[in-house]
Short mmCIF file of the C-alpha atoms (twelve columns), coordinates in Angstrom:
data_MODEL
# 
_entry.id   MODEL 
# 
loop_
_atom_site.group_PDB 
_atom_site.id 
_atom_site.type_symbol 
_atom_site.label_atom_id 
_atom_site.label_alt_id 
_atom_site.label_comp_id 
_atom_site.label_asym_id 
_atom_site.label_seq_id 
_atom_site.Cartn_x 
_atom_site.Cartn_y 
_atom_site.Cartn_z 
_atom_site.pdbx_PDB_model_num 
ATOM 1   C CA . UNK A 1   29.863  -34.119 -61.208 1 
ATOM 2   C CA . UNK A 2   32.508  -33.603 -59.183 1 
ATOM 3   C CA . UNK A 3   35.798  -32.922 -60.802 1 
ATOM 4   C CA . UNK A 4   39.025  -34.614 -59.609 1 
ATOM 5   C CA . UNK A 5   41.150  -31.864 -58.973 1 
ATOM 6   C CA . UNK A 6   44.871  -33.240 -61.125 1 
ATOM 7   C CA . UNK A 7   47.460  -34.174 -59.059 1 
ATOM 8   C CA . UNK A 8   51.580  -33.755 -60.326 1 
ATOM 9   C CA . UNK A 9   53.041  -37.176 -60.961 1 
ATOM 10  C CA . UNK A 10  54.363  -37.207 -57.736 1 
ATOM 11  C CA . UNK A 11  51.335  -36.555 -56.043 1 
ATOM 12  C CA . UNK A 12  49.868  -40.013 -57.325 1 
ATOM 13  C CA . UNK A 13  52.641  -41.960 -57.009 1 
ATOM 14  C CA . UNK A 14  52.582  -40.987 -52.886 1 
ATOM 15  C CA . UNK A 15  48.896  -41.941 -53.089 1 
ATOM 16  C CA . UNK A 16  49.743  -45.115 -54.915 1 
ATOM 17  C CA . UNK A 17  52.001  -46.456 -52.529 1 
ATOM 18  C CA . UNK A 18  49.957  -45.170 -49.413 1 
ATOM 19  C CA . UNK A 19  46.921  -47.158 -50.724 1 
ATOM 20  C CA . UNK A 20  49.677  -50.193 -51.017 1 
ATOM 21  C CA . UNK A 21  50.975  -50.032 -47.995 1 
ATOM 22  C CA . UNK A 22  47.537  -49.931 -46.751 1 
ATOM 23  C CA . UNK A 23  46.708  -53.248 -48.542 1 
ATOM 24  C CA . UNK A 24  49.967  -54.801 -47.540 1 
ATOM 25  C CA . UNK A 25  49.014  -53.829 -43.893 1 
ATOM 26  C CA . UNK A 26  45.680  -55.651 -44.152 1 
ATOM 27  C CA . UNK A 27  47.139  -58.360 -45.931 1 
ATOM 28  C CA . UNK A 28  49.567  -59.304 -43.336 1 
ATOM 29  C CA . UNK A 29  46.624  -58.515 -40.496 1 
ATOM 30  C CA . UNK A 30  44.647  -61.230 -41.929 1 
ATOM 31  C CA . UNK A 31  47.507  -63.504 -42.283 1 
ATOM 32  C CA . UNK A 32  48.379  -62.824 -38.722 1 
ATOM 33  C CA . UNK A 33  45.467  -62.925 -36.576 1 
ATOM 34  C CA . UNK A 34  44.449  -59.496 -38.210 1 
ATOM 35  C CA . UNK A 35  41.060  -60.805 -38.553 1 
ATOM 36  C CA . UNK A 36  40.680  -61.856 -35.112 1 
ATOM 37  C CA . UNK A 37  42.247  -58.790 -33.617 1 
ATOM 38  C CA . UNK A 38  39.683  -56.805 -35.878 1 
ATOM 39  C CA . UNK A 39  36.859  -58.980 -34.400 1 
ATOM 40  C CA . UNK A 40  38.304  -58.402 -30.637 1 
ATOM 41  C CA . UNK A 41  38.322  -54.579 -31.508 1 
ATOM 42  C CA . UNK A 42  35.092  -54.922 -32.787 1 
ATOM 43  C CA . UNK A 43  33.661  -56.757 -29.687 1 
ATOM 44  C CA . UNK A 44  35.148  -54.366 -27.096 1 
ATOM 45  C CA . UNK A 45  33.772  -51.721 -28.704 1 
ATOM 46  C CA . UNK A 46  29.964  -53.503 -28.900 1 
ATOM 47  C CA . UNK A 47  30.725  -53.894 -25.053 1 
ATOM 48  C CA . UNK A 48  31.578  -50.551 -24.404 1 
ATOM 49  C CA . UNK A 49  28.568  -49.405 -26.457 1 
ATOM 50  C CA . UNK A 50  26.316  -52.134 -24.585 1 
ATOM 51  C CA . UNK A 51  27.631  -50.944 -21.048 1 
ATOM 52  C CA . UNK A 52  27.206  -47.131 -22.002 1 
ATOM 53  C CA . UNK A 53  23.618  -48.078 -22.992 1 
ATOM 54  C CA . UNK A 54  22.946  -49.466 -20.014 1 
ATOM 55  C CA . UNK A 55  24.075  -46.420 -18.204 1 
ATOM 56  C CA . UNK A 56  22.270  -44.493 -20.307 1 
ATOM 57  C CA . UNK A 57  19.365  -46.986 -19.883 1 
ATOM 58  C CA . UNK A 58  19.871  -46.511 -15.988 1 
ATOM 59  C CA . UNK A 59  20.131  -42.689 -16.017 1 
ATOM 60  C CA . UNK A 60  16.958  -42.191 -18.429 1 
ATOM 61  C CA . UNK A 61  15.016  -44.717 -15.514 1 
ATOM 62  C CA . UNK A 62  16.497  -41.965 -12.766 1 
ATOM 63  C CA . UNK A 63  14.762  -39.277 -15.119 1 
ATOM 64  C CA . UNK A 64  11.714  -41.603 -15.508 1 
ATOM 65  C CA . UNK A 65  11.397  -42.345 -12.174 1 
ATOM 66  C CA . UNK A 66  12.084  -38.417 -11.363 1 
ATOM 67  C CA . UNK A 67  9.380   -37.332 -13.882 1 
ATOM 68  C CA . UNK A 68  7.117   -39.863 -12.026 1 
ATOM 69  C CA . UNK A 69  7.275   -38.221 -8.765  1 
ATOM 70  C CA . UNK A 70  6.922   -35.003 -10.312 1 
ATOM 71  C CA . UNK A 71  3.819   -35.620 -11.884 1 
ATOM 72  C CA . UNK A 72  2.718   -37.486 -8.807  1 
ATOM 73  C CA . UNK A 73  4.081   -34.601 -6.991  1 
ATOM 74  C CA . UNK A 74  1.523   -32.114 -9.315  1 
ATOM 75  C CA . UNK A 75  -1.343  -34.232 -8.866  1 
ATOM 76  C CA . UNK A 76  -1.065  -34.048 -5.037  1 
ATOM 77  C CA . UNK A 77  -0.632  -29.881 -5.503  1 
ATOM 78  C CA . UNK A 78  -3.699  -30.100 -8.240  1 
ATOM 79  C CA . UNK A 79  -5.779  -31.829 -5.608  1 
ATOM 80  C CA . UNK A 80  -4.518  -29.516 -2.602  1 
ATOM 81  C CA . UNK A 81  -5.490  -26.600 -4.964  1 
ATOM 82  C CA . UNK A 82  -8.969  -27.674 -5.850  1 
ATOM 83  C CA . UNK A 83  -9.422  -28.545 -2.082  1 
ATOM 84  C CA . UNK A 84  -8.784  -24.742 -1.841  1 
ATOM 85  C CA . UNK A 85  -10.771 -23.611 -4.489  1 
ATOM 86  C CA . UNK A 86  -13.875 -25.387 -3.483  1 
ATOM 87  C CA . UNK A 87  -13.216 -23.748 0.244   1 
ATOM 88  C CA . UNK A 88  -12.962 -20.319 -1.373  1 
ATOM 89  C CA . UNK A 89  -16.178 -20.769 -3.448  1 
ATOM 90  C CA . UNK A 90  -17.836 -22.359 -0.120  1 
ATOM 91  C CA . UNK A 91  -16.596 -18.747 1.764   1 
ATOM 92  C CA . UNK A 92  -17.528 -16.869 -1.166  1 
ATOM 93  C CA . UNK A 93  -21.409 -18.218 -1.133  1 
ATOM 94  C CA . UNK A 94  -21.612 -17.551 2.592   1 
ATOM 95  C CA . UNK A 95  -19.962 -13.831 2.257   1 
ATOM 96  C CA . UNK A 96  -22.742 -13.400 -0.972  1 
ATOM 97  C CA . UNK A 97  -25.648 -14.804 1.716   1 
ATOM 98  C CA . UNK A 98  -24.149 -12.396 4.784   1 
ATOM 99  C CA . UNK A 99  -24.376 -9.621  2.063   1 
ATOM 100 C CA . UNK A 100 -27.373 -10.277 1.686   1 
ATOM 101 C CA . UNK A 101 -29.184 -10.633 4.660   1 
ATOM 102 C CA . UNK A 102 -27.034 -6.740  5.565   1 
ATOM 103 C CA . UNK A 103 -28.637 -5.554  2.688   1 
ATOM 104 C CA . UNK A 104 -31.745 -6.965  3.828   1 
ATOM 105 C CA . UNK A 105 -31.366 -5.502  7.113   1 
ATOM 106 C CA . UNK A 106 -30.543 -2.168  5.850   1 
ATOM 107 C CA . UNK A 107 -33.720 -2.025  3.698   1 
ATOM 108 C CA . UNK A 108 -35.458 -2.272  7.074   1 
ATOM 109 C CA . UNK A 109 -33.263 -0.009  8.918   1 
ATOM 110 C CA . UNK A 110 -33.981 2.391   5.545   1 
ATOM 111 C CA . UNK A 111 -37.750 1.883   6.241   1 
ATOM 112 C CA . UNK A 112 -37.798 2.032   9.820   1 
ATOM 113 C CA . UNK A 113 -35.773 5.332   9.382   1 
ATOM 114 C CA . UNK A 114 -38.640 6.592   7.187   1 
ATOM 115 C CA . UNK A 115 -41.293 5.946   9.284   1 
ATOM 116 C CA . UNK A 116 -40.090 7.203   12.306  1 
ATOM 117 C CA . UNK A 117 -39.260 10.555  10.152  1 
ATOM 118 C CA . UNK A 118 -42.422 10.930  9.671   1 
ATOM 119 C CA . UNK A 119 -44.235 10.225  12.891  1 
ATOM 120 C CA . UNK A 120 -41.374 13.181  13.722  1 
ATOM 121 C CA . UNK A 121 -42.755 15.191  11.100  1 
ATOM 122 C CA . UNK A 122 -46.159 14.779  12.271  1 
ATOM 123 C CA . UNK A 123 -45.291 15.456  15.730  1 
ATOM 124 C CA . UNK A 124 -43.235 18.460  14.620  1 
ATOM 125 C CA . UNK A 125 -46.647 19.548  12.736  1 
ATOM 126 C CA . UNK A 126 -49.083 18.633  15.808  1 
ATOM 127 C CA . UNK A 127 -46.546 20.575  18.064  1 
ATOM 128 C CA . UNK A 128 -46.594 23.871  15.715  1 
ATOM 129 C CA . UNK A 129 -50.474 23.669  15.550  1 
ATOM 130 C CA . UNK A 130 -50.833 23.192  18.957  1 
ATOM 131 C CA . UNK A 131 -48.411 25.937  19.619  1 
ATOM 132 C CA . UNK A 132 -50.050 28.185  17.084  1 
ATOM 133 C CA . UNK A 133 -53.538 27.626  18.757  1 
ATOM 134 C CA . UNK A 134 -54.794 29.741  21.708  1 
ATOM 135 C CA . UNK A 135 -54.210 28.037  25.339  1 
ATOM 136 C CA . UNK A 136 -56.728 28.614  27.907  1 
ATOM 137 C CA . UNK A 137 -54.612 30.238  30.597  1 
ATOM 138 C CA . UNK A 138 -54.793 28.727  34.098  1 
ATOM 139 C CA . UNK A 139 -55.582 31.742  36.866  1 
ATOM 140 C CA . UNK A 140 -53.871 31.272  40.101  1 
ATOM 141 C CA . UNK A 141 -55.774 31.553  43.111  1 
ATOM 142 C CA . UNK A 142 -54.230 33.644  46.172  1 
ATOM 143 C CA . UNK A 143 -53.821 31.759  49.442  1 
ATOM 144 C CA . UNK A 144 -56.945 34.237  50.908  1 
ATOM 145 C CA . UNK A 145 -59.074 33.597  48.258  1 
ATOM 146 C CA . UNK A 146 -58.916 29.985  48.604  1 
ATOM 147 C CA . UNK A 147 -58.821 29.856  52.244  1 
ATOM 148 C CA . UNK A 148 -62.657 32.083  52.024  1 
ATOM 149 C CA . UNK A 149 -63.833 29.507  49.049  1 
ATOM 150 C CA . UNK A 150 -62.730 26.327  51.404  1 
ATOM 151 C CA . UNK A 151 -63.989 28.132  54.580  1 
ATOM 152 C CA . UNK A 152 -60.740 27.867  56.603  1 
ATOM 153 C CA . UNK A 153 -57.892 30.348  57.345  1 
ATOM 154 C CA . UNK A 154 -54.697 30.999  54.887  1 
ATOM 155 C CA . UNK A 155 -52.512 29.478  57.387  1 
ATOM 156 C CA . UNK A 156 -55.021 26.326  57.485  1 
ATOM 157 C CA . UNK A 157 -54.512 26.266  53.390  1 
ATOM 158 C CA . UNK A 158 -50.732 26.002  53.674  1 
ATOM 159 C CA . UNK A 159 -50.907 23.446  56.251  1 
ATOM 160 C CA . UNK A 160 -53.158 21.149  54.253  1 
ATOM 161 C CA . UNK A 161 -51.373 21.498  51.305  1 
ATOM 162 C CA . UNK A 162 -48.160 20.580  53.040  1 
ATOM 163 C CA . UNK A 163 -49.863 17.732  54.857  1 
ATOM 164 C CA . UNK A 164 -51.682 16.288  51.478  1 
ATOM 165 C CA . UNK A 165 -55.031 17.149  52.657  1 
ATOM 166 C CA . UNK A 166 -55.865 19.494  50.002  1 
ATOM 167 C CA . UNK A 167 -56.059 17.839  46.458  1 
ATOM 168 C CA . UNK A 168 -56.392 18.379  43.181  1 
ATOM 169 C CA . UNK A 169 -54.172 21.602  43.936  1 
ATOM 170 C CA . UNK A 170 -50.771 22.932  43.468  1 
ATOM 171 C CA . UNK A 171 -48.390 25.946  44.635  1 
ATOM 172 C CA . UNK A 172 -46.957 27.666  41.911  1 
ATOM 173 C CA . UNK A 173 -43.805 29.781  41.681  1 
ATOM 174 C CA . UNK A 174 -45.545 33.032  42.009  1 
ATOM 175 C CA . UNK A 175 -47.384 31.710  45.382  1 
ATOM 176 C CA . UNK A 176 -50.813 31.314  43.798  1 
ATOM 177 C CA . UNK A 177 -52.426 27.710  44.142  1 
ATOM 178 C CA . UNK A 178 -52.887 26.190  40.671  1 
ATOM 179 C CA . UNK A 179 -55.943 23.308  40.097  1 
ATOM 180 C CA . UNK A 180 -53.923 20.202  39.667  1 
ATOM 181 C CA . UNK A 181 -53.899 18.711  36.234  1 
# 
């Protein structure tokens, strides 16, 4: 409970005649019009309380109506941004197909490589044994000897062969004619 604190004689008597004065004022309110200035306070104030709620009713539509085209505003972005998504995934599945077909075409280019390196081996190994096995050594044939084997002079030979007329031979570098290969 809460204790009263005690007051000095004094003390209460102020209170006393505050509370009376108080009463008095009332009591000459109501006998006055006190009542119906007490009802005209009381209106005014439910107007001013009615007109502040409807400002507050018209600022909390602003905010609605604000909220509204924000959301509408997120929807439009939401849409926008799957758009894009389904675009990326679209570019992504033809970059994963272009992979593939490059890594399809490198297999081949891999295999290709392969078997051309070893056709080059084998020619590498045909050209060593054919290098490593005896040659039969062409003899060149002197201009005379020719000339007596064909029955004609040497200067006949060289004319021939300059002309065309004598086939199936050649004139090498060392002035010896060569049987054509």
């Amino acid at each position: 409970m809460n204790r009263v604190p005690e007051l000095t004689l004094e003390e209460r008597i102020v209170q006393v005649e505050a509370k009376l004065d108080q009463l008095l004022e009332m009591h000459s309110n109501t006998e006055s019009g006190g009542a119906e200035h007490f009802l005209k306070r009381e209106n005014d104030y439910l107007h001013q309380a009615l007109e502040m709620s409807d400002r507050q009713k018209a600022l909390f539509q602003q905010e609605l109506t604000h909220y509204q085209q924000s959301v509408e505003s997120l929807e439009q972005q939401r849409q926008e941004l799957q758009t894009e998504l389904t675009q990326v995934r679209q570019i992504l599945i033809q970059q994963e197909t272009q992979i593939e077909i490059l890594r399809q075409a490198l297999t081949q280019s891999q295999n290709y490589a392969q078997e051309i390196e070893a056709q080059l081996t084998q020619v590498q190994k045909r050209k060593e044994e054919t290098e490593a096995s005896p040659k039969p050594r062409l003899e060149g044939i002197f201009p005379e000897i020719l000339a007596e084997k064909l029955g004609i002079s040497t200067a006949e030979v060289f004319q021939q062969w300059r002309s065309g007329e004598l086939q199936g031979w050649h004139l090498g570098r060392d002035q010896r004619f060569y049987p054509a290969r």
